[in-house]
Amino acid sequence: MKDKNKELADLLVSVSENNDYAFRVFYDLYYRNVFRFAYYFLKNREACREVVSNVFVAVWKSRVSLRQIVNVEAYLYVVVRNEANRYLKRSQSRPRSLSLDDVPAVVLDRRGDVSLQDGEASDSRLIDSEVEELLNRLVGDLPERCRMVFLLSRSEGLSVREIASMLSISESTVRVQIKTAVDRILEGLRRYYPDLKLITLLLLLFSDRL
């Protein structure tokens, strides 16, 4: 049992270090479990295939946190649940298809104000590339545990209780780590963009850019 646990731990570390082969091994190892979890929620094989793909994409995006996961199956179950819920919400909201031209764009202007613009603003960038790079750098500069908790909360939508259980830490520790991450990121954004309003900073921080 110890050998298997050590092998799994080594595998997760390899995946977190961008090892494509290790991720393929991880995929093969957990595909059946992920599909079974998805089927529990969806009862539809075609829907399960889409959700399973999304789950492994989500895992890959959050791979840096894998080395700290204590219970991998519990982690995957939560990710599957979240992806299944997203799928069901999308399915319920599909009666009328929307064109991109129907959706107003949120644009960050040079003064740091957020404004809504119509389809003619398609040439404008939603967020300057330099701001996006700064956000990624600020998240990357967080202490490892702090970054991992923040990404699990923000990217995977896990609750404080779920993160605490998954990492075998207290819920108060999770809350402190999330607050620390948000405070540091906002501080970094303000340092480089002192004129940005707080609401704009929060929109940047909690957009899908991270």
PDB file of C-alpha atoms in Angstrom, residues 6-197:
ATOM      1  CA  LYS A   6       4.327   6.668  -3.151  1.00  0.00           C
ATOM      2  CA  GLU A   7       3.852   5.899  -6.856  1.00  0.00           C
ATOM      3  CA  LEU A   8       0.680   7.966  -6.948  1.00  0.00           C
ATOM      4  CA  ALA A   9       2.344  10.849  -5.127  1.00  0.00           C
ATOM      5  CA  ASP A  10       5.246  10.753  -7.596  1.00  0.00           C
ATOM      6  CA  LEU A  11       2.800  10.664 -10.499  1.00  0.00           C
ATOM      7  CA  LEU A  12       0.933  13.726  -9.224  1.00  0.00           C
ATOM      8  CA  VAL A  13       4.193  15.619  -8.775  1.00  0.00           C
ATOM      9  CA  SER A  14       5.198  14.760 -12.334  1.00  0.00           C
ATOM     10  CA  VAL A  15       1.853  15.964 -13.683  1.00  0.00           C
ATOM     11  CA  SER A  16       2.157  19.191 -11.680  1.00  0.00           C
ATOM     12  CA  GLU A  17       5.544  19.728 -13.343  1.00  0.00           C
ATOM     13  CA  ASN A  18       4.020  19.682 -16.853  1.00  0.00           C
ATOM     14  CA  ASN A  19       4.962  16.091 -17.680  1.00  0.00           C
ATOM     15  CA  ASP A  20       2.686  15.139 -20.596  1.00  0.00           C
ATOM     16  CA  TYR A  21       3.430  11.418 -20.315  1.00  0.00           C
ATOM     17  CA  ALA A  22       2.588  11.434 -16.586  1.00  0.00           C
ATOM     18  CA  PHE A  23      -0.702  13.163 -17.345  1.00  0.00           C
ATOM     19  CA  ARG A  24      -1.533  10.471 -19.895  1.00  0.00           C
ATOM     20  CA  VAL A  25      -0.868   7.832 -17.233  1.00  0.00           C
ATOM     21  CA  PHE A  26      -3.064   9.795 -14.827  1.00  0.00           C
ATOM     22  CA  TYR A  27      -5.785  10.003 -17.489  1.00  0.00           C
ATOM     23  CA  ASP A  28      -5.721   6.250 -18.134  1.00  0.00           C
ATOM     24  CA  LEU A  29      -5.675   5.529 -14.419  1.00  0.00           C
ATOM     25  CA  TYR A  30      -8.735   7.607 -13.529  1.00  0.00           C
ATOM     26  CA  TYR A  31     -10.789   7.715 -16.730  1.00  0.00           C
ATOM     27  CA  ARG A  32     -13.206   4.968 -15.597  1.00  0.00           C
ATOM     28  CA  ASN A  33     -13.772   6.572 -12.192  1.00  0.00           C
ATOM     29  CA  VAL A  34     -14.343  10.007 -13.720  1.00  0.00           C
ATOM     30  CA  PHE A  35     -16.806   8.567 -16.255  1.00  0.00           C
ATOM     31  CA  ARG A  36     -18.643   6.695 -13.494  1.00  0.00           C
ATOM     32  CA  PHE A  37     -18.881   9.859 -11.370  1.00  0.00           C
ATOM     33  CA  ALA A  38     -20.203  11.801 -14.382  1.00  0.00           C
ATOM     34  CA  TYR A  39     -22.797   9.139 -15.177  1.00  0.00           C
ATOM     35  CA  TYR A  40     -24.034   9.334 -11.580  1.00  0.00           C
ATOM     36  CA  PHE A  41     -25.037  12.958 -12.238  1.00  0.00           C
ATOM     37  CA  LEU A  42     -26.006  12.887 -15.909  1.00  0.00           C
ATOM     38  CA  LYS A  43     -27.311   9.392 -16.785  1.00  0.00           C
ATOM     39  CA  ASN A  44     -26.330  10.060 -20.393  1.00  0.00           C
ATOM     40  CA  ARG A  45     -23.220   8.588 -21.993  1.00  0.00           C
ATOM     41  CA  GLU A  46     -22.836  11.258 -24.664  1.00  0.00           C
ATOM     42  CA  ALA A  47     -23.071  14.010 -22.053  1.00  0.00           C
ATOM     43  CA  CYS A  48     -20.611  12.093 -19.879  1.00  0.00           C
ATOM     44  CA  ARG A  49     -18.022  12.043 -22.645  1.00  0.00           C
ATOM     45  CA  GLU A  50     -18.159  15.825 -22.940  1.00  0.00           C
ATOM     46  CA  VAL A  51     -17.978  16.333 -19.188  1.00  0.00           C
ATOM     47  CA  VAL A  52     -15.119  13.859 -18.798  1.00  0.00           C
ATOM     48  CA  SER A  53     -13.113  15.779 -21.391  1.00  0.00           C
ATOM     49  CA  ASN A  54     -13.810  19.032 -19.550  1.00  0.00           C
ATOM     50  CA  VAL A  55     -12.795  17.454 -16.252  1.00  0.00           C
ATOM     51  CA  PHE A  56      -9.365  16.415 -17.482  1.00  0.00           C
ATOM     52  CA  VAL A  57      -8.857  19.810 -19.110  1.00  0.00           C
ATOM     53  CA  ALA A  58      -9.707  21.422 -15.764  1.00  0.00           C
ATOM     54  CA  VAL A  59      -7.329  19.087 -13.951  1.00  0.00           C
ATOM     55  CA  TRP A  60      -4.537  19.951 -16.363  1.00  0.00           C
ATOM     56  CA  LYS A  61      -5.148  23.681 -15.914  1.00  0.00           C
ATOM     57  CA  SER A  62      -4.970  23.249 -12.136  1.00  0.00           C
ATOM     58  CA  ARG A  63      -2.122  20.737 -12.240  1.00  0.00           C
ATOM     59  CA  VAL A  64       0.114  22.837  -9.996  1.00  0.00           C
ATOM     60  CA  SER A  65      -2.168  21.950  -7.072  1.00  0.00           C
ATOM     61  CA  LEU A  66      -2.108  18.191  -7.629  1.00  0.00           C
ATOM     62  CA  ARG A  67       0.971  17.488  -5.530  1.00  0.00           C
ATOM     63  CA  GLN A  68      -0.894  18.688  -2.429  1.00  0.00           C
ATOM     64  CA  ILE A  69      -4.046  16.619  -2.975  1.00  0.00           C
ATOM     65  CA  VAL A  70      -4.513  14.026  -0.242  1.00  0.00           C
ATOM     66  CA  ASN A  71      -7.564  12.223  -1.633  1.00  0.00           C
ATOM     67  CA  VAL A  72      -7.425  12.187  -5.439  1.00  0.00           C
ATOM     68  CA  GLU A  73     -10.781  10.452  -5.904  1.00  0.00           C
ATOM     69  CA  ALA A  74     -12.512  12.983  -3.659  1.00  0.00           C
ATOM     70  CA  TYR A  75     -10.879  15.776  -5.649  1.00  0.00           C
ATOM     71  CA  LEU A  76     -11.996  14.289  -8.968  1.00  0.00           C
ATOM     72  CA  TYR A  77     -15.507  13.706  -7.651  1.00  0.00           C
ATOM     73  CA  VAL A  78     -15.836  17.400  -6.798  1.00  0.00           C
ATOM     74  CA  VAL A  79     -14.441  18.495 -10.167  1.00  0.00           C
ATOM     75  CA  VAL A  80     -16.852  16.133 -11.954  1.00  0.00           C
ATOM     76  CA  ARG A  81     -19.766  17.430  -9.908  1.00  0.00           C
ATOM     77  CA  ASN A  82     -18.921  21.022 -10.812  1.00  0.00           C
ATOM     78  CA  GLU A  83     -18.480  20.236 -14.511  1.00  0.00           C
ATOM     79  CA  ALA A  84     -21.717  18.224 -14.560  1.00  0.00           C
ATOM     80  CA  ASN A  85     -23.584  21.124 -12.972  1.00  0.00           C
ATOM     81  CA  ARG A  86     -22.144  23.488 -15.584  1.00  0.00           C
ATOM     82  CA  TYR A  87     -23.215  21.112 -18.340  1.00  0.00           C
ATOM     83  CA  LEU A  88     -26.754  20.889 -16.968  1.00  0.00           C
ATOM     84  CA  LYS A  89     -27.016  24.669 -16.674  1.00  0.00           C
ATOM     85  CA  ARG A  90     -25.822  25.093 -20.248  1.00  0.00           C
ATOM     86  CA  SER A  91     -28.314  22.483 -21.438  1.00  0.00           C
ATOM     87  CA  GLN A  92     -31.180  24.269 -19.707  1.00  0.00           C
ATOM     88  CA  SER A  93     -30.237  27.604 -21.251  1.00  0.00           C
ATOM     89  CA  ARG A  94     -29.962  26.450 -24.873  1.00  0.00           C
ATOM     90  CA  PRO A  95     -33.510  27.145 -26.233  1.00  0.00           C
ATOM     91  CA  ARG A  96     -32.333  30.285 -28.014  1.00  0.00           C
ATOM     92  CA  SER A  97     -28.887  30.418 -29.558  1.00  0.00           C
ATOM     93  CA  LEU A  98     -26.997  33.661 -29.086  1.00  0.00           C
ATOM     94  CA  SER A  99     -24.677  35.311 -31.523  1.00  0.00           C
ATOM     95  CA  LEU A 100     -21.538  36.936 -30.208  1.00  0.00           C
ATOM     96  CA  ASP A 101     -22.951  40.187 -31.548  1.00  0.00           C
ATOM     97  CA  ASP A 102     -25.811  39.878 -29.034  1.00  0.00           C
ATOM     98  CA  VAL A 103     -23.476  39.864 -26.050  1.00  0.00           C
ATOM     99  CA  PRO A 104     -22.151  43.204 -24.778  1.00  0.00           C
ATOM    100  CA  ALA A 105     -18.418  43.315 -24.147  1.00  0.00           C
ATOM    101  CA  VAL A 106     -16.855  44.569 -20.942  1.00  0.00           C
ATOM    102  CA  VAL A 107     -13.972  46.805 -21.904  1.00  0.00           C
ATOM    103  CA  LEU A 108     -11.287  48.253 -19.681  1.00  0.00           C
ATOM    104  CA  ASP A 109     -10.490  51.755 -20.874  1.00  0.00           C
ATOM    105  CA  ARG A 110      -7.221  53.612 -20.333  1.00  0.00           C
ATOM    106  CA  ARG A 111      -8.520  55.358 -17.215  1.00  0.00           C
ATOM    107  CA  GLY A 112      -9.276  52.061 -15.554  1.00  0.00           C
ATOM    108  CA  ASP A 113     -13.047  52.343 -15.898  1.00  0.00           C
ATOM    109  CA  VAL A 114     -15.242  49.450 -16.996  1.00  0.00           C
ATOM    110  CA  SER A 115     -17.695  50.275 -19.769  1.00  0.00           C
ATOM    111  CA  LEU A 116     -20.156  48.254 -21.854  1.00  0.00           C
ATOM    112  CA  GLN A 117     -19.722  48.422 -25.611  1.00  0.00           C
ATOM    113  CA  ASP A 118     -21.638  46.916 -28.515  1.00  0.00           C
ATOM    114  CA  GLY A 119     -20.433  44.638 -31.294  1.00  0.00           C
ATOM    115  CA  GLU A 120     -18.416  47.448 -32.832  1.00  0.00           C
ATOM    116  CA  ALA A 121     -15.993  47.134 -29.909  1.00  0.00           C
ATOM    117  CA  SER A 122     -14.815  43.732 -31.119  1.00  0.00           C
ATOM    118  CA  ASP A 123     -11.488  45.284 -32.097  1.00  0.00           C
ATOM    119  CA  SER A 124     -10.916  46.437 -28.530  1.00  0.00           C
ATOM    120  CA  ARG A 125      -9.172  44.117 -26.116  1.00  0.00           C
ATOM    121  CA  LEU A 126     -11.158  43.049 -23.086  1.00  0.00           C
ATOM    122  CA  ILE A 127      -8.075  43.358 -20.909  1.00  0.00           C
ATOM    123  CA  ASP A 128      -4.686  44.694 -21.918  1.00  0.00           C
ATOM    124  CA  SER A 129      -2.204  41.874 -22.388  1.00  0.00           C
ATOM    125  CA  GLU A 130       0.106  43.525 -19.871  1.00  0.00           C
ATOM    126  CA  VAL A 131      -2.625  43.352 -17.212  1.00  0.00           C
ATOM    127  CA  GLU A 132      -3.243  39.688 -17.979  1.00  0.00           C
ATOM    128  CA  GLU A 133       0.467  38.947 -17.703  1.00  0.00           C
ATOM    129  CA  LEU A 134       0.633  40.823 -14.404  1.00  0.00           C
ATOM    130  CA  LEU A 135      -2.290  38.823 -12.997  1.00  0.00           C
ATOM    131  CA  ASN A 136      -0.675  35.531 -13.955  1.00  0.00           C
ATOM    132  CA  ARG A 137       2.618  36.648 -12.461  1.00  0.00           C
ATOM    133  CA  LEU A 138       1.023  37.762  -9.207  1.00  0.00           C
ATOM    134  CA  VAL A 139      -0.762  34.429  -8.833  1.00  0.00           C
ATOM    135  CA  GLY A 140       2.447  32.577  -9.693  1.00  0.00           C
ATOM    136  CA  ASP A 141       4.363  34.549  -7.056  1.00  0.00           C
ATOM    137  CA  LEU A 142       2.044  33.481  -4.238  1.00  0.00           C
ATOM    138  CA  PRO A 143       3.452  30.983  -1.712  1.00  0.00           C
ATOM    139  CA  GLU A 144       2.789  27.444  -2.933  1.00  0.00           C
ATOM    140  CA  ARG A 145       0.081  26.532  -0.405  1.00  0.00           C
ATOM    141  CA  CYS A 146      -1.586  29.933  -0.774  1.00  0.00           C
ATOM    142  CA  ARG A 147      -1.574  29.664  -4.582  1.00  0.00           C
ATOM    143  CA  MET A 148      -2.942  26.141  -4.510  1.00  0.00           C
ATOM    144  CA  VAL A 149      -5.830  27.027  -2.175  1.00  0.00           C
ATOM    145  CA  PHE A 150      -6.652  30.110  -4.251  1.00  0.00           C
ATOM    146  CA  LEU A 151      -6.712  28.141  -7.524  1.00  0.00           C
ATOM    147  CA  LEU A 152      -8.830  25.356  -6.044  1.00  0.00           C
ATOM    148  CA  SER A 153     -11.289  27.966  -4.799  1.00  0.00           C
ATOM    149  CA  ARG A 154     -11.300  30.147  -7.891  1.00  0.00           C
ATOM    150  CA  SER A 155     -10.647  27.762 -10.781  1.00  0.00           C
ATOM    151  CA  GLU A 156     -12.489  24.695  -9.512  1.00  0.00           C
ATOM    152  CA  GLY A 157     -15.150  26.489  -7.477  1.00  0.00           C
ATOM    153  CA  LEU A 158     -14.523  24.310  -4.436  1.00  0.00           C
ATOM    154  CA  SER A 159     -16.009  25.367  -1.122  1.00  0.00           C
ATOM    155  CA  VAL A 160     -13.906  26.138   1.950  1.00  0.00           C
ATOM    156  CA  ARG A 161     -15.043  22.859   3.502  1.00  0.00           C
ATOM    157  CA  GLU A 162     -14.154  20.844   0.388  1.00  0.00           C
ATOM    158  CA  ILE A 163     -10.681  22.363   0.160  1.00  0.00           C
ATOM    159  CA  ALA A 164     -10.066  21.812   3.869  1.00  0.00           C
ATOM    160  CA  SER A 165     -11.102  18.165   3.614  1.00  0.00           C
ATOM    161  CA  MET A 166      -9.109  17.594   0.445  1.00  0.00           C
ATOM    162  CA  LEU A 167      -5.887  19.076   1.837  1.00  0.00           C
ATOM    163  CA  SER A 168      -6.371  17.934   5.437  1.00  0.00           C
ATOM    164  CA  ILE A 169      -6.208  21.459   6.813  1.00  0.00           C
ATOM    165  CA  SER A 170      -8.680  23.486   8.872  1.00  0.00           C
ATOM    166  CA  GLU A 171     -11.390  25.607   7.289  1.00  0.00           C
ATOM    167  CA  SER A 172      -9.992  28.677   9.040  1.00  0.00           C
ATOM    168  CA  THR A 173      -6.627  28.022   7.378  1.00  0.00           C
ATOM    169  CA  VAL A 174      -8.329  27.856   3.985  1.00  0.00           C
ATOM    170  CA  ARG A 175     -10.078  31.180   4.609  1.00  0.00           C
ATOM    171  CA  VAL A 176      -6.838  32.817   5.701  1.00  0.00           C
ATOM    172  CA  GLN A 177      -5.014  31.516   2.616  1.00  0.00           C
ATOM    173  CA  ILE A 178      -7.727  32.776   0.251  1.00  0.00           C
ATOM    174  CA  LYS A 179      -7.790  36.201   1.924  1.00  0.00           C
ATOM    175  CA  THR A 180      -4.003  36.378   1.786  1.00  0.00           C
ATOM    176  CA  ALA A 181      -4.029  35.525  -1.927  1.00  0.00           C
ATOM    177  CA  VAL A 182      -6.688  38.123  -2.751  1.00  0.00           C
ATOM    178  CA  ASP A 183      -4.967  40.818  -0.657  1.00  0.00           C
ATOM    179  CA  ARG A 184      -1.594  40.194  -2.298  1.00  0.00           C
ATOM    180  CA  ILE A 185      -2.999  40.150  -5.817  1.00  0.00           C
ATOM    181  CA  LEU A 186      -5.009  43.333  -5.273  1.00  0.00           C
ATOM    182  CA  GLU A 187      -1.964  45.003  -3.733  1.00  0.00           C
ATOM    183  CA  GLY A 188       0.108  44.059  -6.767  1.00  0.00           C
ATOM    184  CA  LEU A 189      -2.544  45.349  -9.173  1.00  0.00           C
ATOM    185  CA  ARG A 190      -2.823  48.636  -7.290  1.00  0.00           C
ATOM    186  CA  ARG A 191       0.954  49.052  -7.322  1.00  0.00           C
ATOM    187  CA  TYR A 192       1.080  48.937 -11.112  1.00  0.00           C
ATOM    188  CA  TYR A 193      -2.347  50.476 -11.783  1.00  0.00           C
ATOM    189  CA  PRO A 194      -3.061  52.903  -8.913  1.00  0.00           C
ATOM    190  CA  ASP A 195      -5.951  54.557 -10.782  1.00  0.00           C
ATOM    191  CA  LEU A 196      -7.992  51.376 -11.156  1.00  0.00           C
ATOM    192  CA  LYS A 197     -11.208  51.377  -9.169  1.00  0.00           C
TER     193      LYS A 197
END
